mmCIF file of C-alpha atoms in Angstrom:
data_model
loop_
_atom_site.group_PDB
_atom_site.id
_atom_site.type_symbol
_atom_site.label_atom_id
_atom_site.label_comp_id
_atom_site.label_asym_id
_atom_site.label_seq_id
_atom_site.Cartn_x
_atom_site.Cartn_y
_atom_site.Cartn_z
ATOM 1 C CA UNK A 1 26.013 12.013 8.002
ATOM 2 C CA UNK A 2 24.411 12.364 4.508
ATOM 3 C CA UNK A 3 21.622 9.693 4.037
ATOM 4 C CA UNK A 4 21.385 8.073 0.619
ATOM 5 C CA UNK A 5 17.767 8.324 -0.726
ATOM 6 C CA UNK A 6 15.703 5.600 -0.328
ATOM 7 C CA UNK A 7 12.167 4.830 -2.538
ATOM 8 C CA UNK A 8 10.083 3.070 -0.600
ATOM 9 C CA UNK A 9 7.861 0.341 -2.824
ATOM 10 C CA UNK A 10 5.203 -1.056 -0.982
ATOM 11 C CA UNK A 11 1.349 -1.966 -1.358
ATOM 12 C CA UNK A 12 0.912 -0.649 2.235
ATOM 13 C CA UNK A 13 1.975 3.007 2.660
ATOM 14 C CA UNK A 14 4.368 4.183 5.287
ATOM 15 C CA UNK A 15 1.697 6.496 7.667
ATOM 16 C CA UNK A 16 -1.360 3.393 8.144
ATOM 17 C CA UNK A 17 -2.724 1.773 10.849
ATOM 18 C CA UNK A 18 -1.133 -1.644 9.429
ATOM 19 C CA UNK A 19 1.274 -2.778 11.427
ATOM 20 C CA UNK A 20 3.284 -3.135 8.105
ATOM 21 C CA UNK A 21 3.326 0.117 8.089
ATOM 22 C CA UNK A 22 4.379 0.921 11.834
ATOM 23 C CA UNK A 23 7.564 -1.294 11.369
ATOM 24 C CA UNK A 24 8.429 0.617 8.355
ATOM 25 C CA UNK A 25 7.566 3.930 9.962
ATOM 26 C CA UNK A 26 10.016 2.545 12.624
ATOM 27 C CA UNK A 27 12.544 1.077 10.262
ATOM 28 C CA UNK A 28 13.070 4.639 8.632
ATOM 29 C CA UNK A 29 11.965 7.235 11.723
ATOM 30 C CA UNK A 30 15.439 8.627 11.733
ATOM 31 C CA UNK A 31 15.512 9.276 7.843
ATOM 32 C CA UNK A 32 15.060 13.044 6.760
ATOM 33 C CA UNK A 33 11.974 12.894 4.466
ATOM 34 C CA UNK A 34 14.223 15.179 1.875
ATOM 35 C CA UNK A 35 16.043 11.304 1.612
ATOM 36 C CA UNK A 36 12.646 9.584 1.471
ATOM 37 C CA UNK A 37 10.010 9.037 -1.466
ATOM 38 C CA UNK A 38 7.409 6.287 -1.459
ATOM 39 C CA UNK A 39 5.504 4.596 -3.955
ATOM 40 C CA UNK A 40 2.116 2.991 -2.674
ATOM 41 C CA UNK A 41 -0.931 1.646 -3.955
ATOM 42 C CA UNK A 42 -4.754 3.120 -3.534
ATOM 43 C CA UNK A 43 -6.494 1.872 -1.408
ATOM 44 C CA UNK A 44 -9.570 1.572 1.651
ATOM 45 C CA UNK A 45 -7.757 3.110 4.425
ATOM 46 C CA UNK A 46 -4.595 4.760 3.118
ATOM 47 C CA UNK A 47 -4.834 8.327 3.145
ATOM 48 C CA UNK A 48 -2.655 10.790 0.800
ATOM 49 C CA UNK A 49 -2.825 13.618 3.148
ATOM 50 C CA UNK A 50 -1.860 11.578 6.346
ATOM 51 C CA UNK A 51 1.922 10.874 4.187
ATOM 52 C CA UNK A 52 4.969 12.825 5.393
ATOM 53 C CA UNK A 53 6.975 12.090 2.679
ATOM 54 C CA UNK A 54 6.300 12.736 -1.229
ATOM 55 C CA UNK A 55 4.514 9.805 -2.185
ATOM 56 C CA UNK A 56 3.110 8.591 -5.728
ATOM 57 C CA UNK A 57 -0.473 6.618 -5.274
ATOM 58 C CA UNK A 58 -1.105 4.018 -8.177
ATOM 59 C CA UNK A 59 -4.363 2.711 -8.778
ATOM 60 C CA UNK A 60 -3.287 -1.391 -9.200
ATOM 61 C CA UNK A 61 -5.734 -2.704 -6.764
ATOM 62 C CA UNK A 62 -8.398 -5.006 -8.205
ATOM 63 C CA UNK A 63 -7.558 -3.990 -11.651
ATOM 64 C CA UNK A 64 -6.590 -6.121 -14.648
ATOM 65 C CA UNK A 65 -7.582 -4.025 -17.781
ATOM 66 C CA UNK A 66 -3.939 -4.288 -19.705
ATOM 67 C CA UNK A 67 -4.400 -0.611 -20.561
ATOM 68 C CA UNK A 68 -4.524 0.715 -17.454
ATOM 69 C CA UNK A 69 -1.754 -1.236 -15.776
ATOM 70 C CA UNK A 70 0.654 0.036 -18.268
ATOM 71 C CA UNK A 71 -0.499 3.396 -17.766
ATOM 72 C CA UNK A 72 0.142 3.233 -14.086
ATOM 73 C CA UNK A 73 3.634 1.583 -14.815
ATOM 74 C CA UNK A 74 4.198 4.310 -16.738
ATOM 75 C CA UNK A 75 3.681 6.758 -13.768
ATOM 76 C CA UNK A 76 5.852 4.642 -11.904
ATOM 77 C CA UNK A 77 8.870 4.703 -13.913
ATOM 78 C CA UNK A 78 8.584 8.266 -14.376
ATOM 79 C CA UNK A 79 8.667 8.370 -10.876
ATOM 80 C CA UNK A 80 11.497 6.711 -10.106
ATOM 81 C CA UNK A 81 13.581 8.848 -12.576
ATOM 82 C CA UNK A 82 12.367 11.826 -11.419
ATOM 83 C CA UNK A 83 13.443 10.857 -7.480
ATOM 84 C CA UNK A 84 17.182 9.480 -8.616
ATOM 85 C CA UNK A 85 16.923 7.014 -5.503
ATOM 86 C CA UNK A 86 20.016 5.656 -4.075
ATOM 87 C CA UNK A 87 18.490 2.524 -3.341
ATOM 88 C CA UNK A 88 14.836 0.952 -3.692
ATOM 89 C CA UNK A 89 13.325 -0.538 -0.624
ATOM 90 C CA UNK A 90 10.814 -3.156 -2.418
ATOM 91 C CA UNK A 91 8.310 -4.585 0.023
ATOM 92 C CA UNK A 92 6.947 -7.666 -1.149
ATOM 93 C CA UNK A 93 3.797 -9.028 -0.214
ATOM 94 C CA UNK A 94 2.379 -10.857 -3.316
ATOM 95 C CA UNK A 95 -0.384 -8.615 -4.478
ATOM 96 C CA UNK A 96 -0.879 -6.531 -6.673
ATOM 97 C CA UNK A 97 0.664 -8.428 -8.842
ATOM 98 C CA UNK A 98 2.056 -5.837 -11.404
ATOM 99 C CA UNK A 99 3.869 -4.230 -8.421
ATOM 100 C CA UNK A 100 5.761 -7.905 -8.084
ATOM 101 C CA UNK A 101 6.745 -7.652 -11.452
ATOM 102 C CA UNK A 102 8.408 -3.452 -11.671
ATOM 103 C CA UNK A 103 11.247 -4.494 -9.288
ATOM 104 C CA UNK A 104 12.792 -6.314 -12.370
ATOM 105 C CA UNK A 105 12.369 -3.307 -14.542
ATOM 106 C CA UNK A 106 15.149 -1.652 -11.890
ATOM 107 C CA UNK A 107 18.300 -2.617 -13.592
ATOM 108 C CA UNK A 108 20.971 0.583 -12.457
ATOM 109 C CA UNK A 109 19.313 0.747 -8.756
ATOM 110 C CA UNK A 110 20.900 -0.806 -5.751
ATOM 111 C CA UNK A 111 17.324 -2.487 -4.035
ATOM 112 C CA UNK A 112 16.610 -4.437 -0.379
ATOM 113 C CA UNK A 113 13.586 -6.733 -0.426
ATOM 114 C CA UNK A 114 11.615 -7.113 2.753
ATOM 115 C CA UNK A 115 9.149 -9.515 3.384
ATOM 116 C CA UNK A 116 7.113 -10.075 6.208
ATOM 117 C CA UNK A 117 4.650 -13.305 5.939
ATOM 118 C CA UNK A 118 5.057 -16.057 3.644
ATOM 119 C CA UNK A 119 2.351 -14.903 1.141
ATOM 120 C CA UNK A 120 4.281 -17.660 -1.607
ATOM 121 C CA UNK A 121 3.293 -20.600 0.498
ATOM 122 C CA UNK A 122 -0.216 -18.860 1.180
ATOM 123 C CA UNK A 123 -0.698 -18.596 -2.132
ATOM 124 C CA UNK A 124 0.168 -22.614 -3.196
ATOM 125 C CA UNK A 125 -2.113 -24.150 -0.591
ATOM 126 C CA UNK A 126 -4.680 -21.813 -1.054
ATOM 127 C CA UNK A 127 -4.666 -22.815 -4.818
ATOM 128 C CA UNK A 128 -4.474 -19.363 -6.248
ATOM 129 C CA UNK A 129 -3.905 -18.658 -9.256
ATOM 130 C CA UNK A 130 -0.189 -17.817 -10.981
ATOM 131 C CA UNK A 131 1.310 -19.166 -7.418
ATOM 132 C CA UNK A 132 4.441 -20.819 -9.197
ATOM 133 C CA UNK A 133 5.186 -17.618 -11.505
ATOM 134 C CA UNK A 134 4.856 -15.252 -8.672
ATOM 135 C CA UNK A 135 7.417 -17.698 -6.756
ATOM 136 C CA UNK A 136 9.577 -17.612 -9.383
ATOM 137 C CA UNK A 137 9.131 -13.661 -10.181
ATOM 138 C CA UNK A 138 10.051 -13.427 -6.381
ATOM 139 C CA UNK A 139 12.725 -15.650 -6.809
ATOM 140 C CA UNK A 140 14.470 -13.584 -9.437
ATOM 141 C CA UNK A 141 14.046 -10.549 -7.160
ATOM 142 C CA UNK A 142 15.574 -11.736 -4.082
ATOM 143 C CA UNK A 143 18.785 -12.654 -6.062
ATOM 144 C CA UNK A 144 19.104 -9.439 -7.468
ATOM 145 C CA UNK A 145 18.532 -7.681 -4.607
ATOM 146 C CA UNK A 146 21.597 -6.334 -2.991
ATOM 147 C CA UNK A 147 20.120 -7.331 0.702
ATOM 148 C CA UNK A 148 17.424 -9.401 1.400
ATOM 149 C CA UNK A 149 15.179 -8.662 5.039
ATOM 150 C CA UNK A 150 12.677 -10.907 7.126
ATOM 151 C CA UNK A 151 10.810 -10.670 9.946
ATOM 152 C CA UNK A 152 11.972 -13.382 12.429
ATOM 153 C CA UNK A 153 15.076 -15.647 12.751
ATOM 154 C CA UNK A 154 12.974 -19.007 11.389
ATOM 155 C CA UNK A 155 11.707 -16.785 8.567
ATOM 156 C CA UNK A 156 14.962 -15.671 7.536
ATOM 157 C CA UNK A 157 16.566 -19.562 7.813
ATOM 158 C CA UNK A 158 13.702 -20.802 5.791
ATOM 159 C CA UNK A 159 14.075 -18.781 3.413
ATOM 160 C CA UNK A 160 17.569 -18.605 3.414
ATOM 161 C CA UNK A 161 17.019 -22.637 1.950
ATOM 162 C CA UNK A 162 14.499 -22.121 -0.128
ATOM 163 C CA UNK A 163 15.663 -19.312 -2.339
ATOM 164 C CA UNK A 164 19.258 -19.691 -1.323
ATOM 165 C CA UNK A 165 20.347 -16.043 -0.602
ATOM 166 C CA UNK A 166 20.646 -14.839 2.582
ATOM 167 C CA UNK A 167 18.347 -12.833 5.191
ATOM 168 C CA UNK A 168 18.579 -10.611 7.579
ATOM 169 C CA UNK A 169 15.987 -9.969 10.496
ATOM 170 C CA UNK A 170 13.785 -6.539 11.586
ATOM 171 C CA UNK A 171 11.600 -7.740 13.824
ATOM 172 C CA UNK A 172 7.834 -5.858 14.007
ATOM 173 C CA UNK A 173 7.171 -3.872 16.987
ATOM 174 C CA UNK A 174 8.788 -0.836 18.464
ATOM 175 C CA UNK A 175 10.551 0.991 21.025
ATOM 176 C CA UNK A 176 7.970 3.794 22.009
ATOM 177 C CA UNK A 177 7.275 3.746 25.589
ATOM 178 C CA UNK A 178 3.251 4.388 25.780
ATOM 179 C CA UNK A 179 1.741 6.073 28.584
ATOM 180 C CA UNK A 180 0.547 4.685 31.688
ATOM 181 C CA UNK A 181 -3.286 5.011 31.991
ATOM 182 C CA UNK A 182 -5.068 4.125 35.384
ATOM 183 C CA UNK A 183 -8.572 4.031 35.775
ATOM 184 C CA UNK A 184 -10.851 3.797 38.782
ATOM 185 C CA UNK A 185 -13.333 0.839 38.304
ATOM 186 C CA UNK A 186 -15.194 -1.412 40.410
ATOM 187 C CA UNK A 187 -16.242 -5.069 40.032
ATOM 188 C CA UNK A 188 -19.711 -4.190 38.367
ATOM 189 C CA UNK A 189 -18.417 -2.497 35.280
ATOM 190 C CA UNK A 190 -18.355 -4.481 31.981
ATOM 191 C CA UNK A 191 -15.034 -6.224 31.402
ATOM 192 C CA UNK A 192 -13.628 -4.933 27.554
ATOM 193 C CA UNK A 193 -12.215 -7.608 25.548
ATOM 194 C CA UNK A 194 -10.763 -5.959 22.695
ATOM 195 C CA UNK A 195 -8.719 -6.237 19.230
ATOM 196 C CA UNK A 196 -7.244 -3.997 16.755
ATOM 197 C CA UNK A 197 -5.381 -4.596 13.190
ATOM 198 C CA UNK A 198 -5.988 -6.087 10.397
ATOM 199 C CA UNK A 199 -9.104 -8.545 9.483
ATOM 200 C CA UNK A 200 -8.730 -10.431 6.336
ATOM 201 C CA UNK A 201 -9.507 -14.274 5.567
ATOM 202 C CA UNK A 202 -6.141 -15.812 5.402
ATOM 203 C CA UNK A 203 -4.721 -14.097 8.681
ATOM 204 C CA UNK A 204 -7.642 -13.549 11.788
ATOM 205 C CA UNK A 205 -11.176 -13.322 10.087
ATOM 206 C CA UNK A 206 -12.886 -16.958 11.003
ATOM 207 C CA UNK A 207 -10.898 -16.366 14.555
ATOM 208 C CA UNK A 208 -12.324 -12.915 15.421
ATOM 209 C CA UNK A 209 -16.042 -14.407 14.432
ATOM 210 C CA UNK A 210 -14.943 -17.127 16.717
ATOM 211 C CA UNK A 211 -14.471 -15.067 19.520
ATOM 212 C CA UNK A 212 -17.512 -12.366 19.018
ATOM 213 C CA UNK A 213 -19.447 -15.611 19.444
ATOM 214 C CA UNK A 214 -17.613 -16.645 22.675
ATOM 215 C CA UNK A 215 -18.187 -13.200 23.848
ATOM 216 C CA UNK A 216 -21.711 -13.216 23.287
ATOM 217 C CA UNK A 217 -21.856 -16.876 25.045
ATOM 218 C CA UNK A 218 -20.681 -15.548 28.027
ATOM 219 C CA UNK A 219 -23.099 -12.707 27.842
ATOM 220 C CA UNK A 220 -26.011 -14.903 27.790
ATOM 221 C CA UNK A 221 -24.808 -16.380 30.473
ATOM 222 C CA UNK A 222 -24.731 -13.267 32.801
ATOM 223 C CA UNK A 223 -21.249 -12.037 32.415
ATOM 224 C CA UNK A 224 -20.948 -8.382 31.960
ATOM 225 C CA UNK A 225 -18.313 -8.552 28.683
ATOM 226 C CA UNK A 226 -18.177 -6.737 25.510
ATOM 227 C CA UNK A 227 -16.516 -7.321 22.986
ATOM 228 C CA UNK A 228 -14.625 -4.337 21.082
ATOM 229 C CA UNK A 229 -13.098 -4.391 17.563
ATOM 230 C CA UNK A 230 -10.870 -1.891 15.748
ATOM 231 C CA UNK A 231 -10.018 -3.000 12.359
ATOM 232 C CA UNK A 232 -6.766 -1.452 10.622
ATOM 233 C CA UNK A 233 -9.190 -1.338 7.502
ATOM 234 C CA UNK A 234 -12.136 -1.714 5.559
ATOM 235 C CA UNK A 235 -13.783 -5.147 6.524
ATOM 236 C CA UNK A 236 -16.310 -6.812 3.937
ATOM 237 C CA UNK A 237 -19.739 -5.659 4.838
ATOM 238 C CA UNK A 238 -20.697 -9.626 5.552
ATOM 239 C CA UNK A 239 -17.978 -9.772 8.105
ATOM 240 C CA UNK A 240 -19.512 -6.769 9.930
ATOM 241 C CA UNK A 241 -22.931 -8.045 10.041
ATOM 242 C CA UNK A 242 -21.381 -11.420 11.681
ATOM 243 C CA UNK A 243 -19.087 -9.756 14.178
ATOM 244 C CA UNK A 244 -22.099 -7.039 15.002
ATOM 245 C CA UNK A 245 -25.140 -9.803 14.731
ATOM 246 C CA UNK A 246 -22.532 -11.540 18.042
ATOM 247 C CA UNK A 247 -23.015 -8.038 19.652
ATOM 248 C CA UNK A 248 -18.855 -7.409 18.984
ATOM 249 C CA UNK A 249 -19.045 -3.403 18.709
ATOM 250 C CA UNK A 250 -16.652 -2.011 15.728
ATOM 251 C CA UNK A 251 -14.769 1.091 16.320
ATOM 252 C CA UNK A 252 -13.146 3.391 13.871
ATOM 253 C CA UNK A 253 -9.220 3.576 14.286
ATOM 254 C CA UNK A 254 -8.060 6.092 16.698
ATOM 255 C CA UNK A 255 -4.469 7.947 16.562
ATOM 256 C CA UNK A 256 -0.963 6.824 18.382
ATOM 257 C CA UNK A 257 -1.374 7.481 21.430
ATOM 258 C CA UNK A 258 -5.514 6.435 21.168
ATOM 259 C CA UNK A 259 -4.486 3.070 20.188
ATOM 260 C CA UNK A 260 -2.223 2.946 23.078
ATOM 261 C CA UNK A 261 -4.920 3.844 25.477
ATOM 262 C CA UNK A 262 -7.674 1.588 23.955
ATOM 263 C CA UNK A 263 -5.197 -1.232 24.587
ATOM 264 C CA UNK A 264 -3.950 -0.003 28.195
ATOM 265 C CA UNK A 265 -7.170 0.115 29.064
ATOM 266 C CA UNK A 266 -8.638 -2.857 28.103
ATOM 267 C CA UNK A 267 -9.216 -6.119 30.593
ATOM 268 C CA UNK A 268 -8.505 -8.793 27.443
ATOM 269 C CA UNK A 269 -6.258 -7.578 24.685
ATOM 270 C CA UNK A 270 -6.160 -10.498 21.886
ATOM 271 C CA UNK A 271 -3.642 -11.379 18.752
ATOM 272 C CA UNK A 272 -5.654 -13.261 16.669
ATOM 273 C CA UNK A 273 -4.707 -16.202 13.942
ATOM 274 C CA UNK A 274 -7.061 -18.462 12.150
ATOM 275 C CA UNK A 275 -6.055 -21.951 12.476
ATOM 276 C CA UNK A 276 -7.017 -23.267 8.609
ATOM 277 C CA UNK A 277 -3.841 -24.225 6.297
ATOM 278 C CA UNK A 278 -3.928 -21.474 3.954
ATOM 279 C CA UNK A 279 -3.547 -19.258 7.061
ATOM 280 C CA UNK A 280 -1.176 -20.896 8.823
ATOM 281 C CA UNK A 281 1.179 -20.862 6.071
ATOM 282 C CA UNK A 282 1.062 -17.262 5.784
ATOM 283 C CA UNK A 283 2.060 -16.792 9.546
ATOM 284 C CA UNK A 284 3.845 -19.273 10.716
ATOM 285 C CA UNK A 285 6.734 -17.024 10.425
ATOM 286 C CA UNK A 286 5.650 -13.525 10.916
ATOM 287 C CA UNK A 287 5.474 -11.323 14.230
ATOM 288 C CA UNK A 288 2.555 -9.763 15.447
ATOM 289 C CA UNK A 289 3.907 -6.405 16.561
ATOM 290 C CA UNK A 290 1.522 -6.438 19.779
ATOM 291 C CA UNK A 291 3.168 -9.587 20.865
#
């Protein structure tokens, strides 16, 4: 079977410790990387050299000198013709912004647009700035794209109404079968409450300092309990101080099969969600691929 190839666009890159990029790692883990390319952003916690496909890094992040966003969108396009894809695989997630806009650029490539919260509906209660162009960029996206993917059934029905194109579903999470650990403990050791993925204020910031502060109640009260947090990447250096000022220790990430372990082997493992309206709207819909 020949496989057409596919350029992956997406602000997360396909070897992270996101769990955006997990389900894409999944979505494509049968792909020869001769068929793949990828197109990514820099950024704390995305490594070049970890990539198993030939990947282009633009530096979009935090930038918005007019100069040097045309320079990058430059790269990109020369990119693209260099790779001759087959189709584009646009992941859209709101941000950077100049990476919403390229996928109308594509006029002679077949595309599928996945999305995987609802950053649109984030972005209008929060108040943010250039919400109803973004919608509308989006918009103009989804109905030229030639397929259109969510991440749950009432993701893919609401927006099925509100863009009015249809959606199908690839759920987060995956087939792998970790190991089994066993360990040999006894009712004295401290009990491990622990959490690892992403830590940002519209998704499971306020939450996790929520919880570090639980922990740390329960400590003063004479319950052996630690608290033990891996973030997916870089957290704010004020976030840190809270979660470690609660006593929450933060661990680097850990490979595959160490994330498996840390969570086989924890008493407590938590999904976190912050509970204020700008974060609900952004994941209402989505999946958390531990759940």
């Amino acid at each position: 079977m020949t496989h057409p190839r596919v350029l992956v666009v997406s602000a997360t890159p396909l070897q992270g410790s996101w769990a955006t990029s997990r389900l894409m790692a999944d979505l494509f883990a049968q792909w020869p990387t001769e068929s793949l390319k990828q197109i990514t952003i820099t950024r704390p916690g995305s490594d070049p050299q970890s990539q198993t496909v030939e990947s282009l890094y633009l530096d979009l992040a935090g930038t918005r000198n007019p100069l040097r966003v045309a320079a990058q969108i430059r790269r990109l396009s020369a990119f693209v013709r260099k790779t001759k894809p087959d189709v584009i695989y646009f992941r859209s997630a709101g941000w950077p912004i100049a990476l919403e806009l390229v996928p109308l650029l594509w006029r002679r490539y077949p595309m599928v647009t996945h999305i995987m919260d609802d950053w649109p509906e984030s972005r209008r209660v929060g108040g943010l700035r250039l919400s109803k162009p973004l919608d509308a960029v989006l918009r103009r996206v989804l109905v030229k794209s030639s397929a259109r993917l969510a991440i749950s059934e009432p993701m893919a029905d609401a927006f099925a109404q509100r863009y009015g194109v249809p959606f199908d579903v690839v759920h987060a999470g995956t087939d792998h079968a970790p190991q089994t650990f066993v360990r040999e403990r006894n009712d004295e050791q401290e009990k491990v409450v622990f959490y690892s993925g992403s830590i940002a204020e519209d998704q499971t910031a306020s939450s996790l300092v929520e919880l570090a502060a639980a922990v740390e109640l329960l400590r003063r009260r004479g319950v052996s309990v630690q608290l033990r947090i891996a973030p997916s990447s870089e957290m704010p250096t004020t976030l840190r101080m809270r979660l470690e000022s609660a006593k929450a220790a933060v661990d680097d990430q850990t490979s595959r099969a160490g994330y498996f372990e840390r969570l086989t082997l924890a008493d407590v493992v938590v999904a976190t969600a912050n509970f204020d309206r700008r974060s609900i709207a952004f994941l209402r819909y989505s999946m958390p691929n531990k759940i």
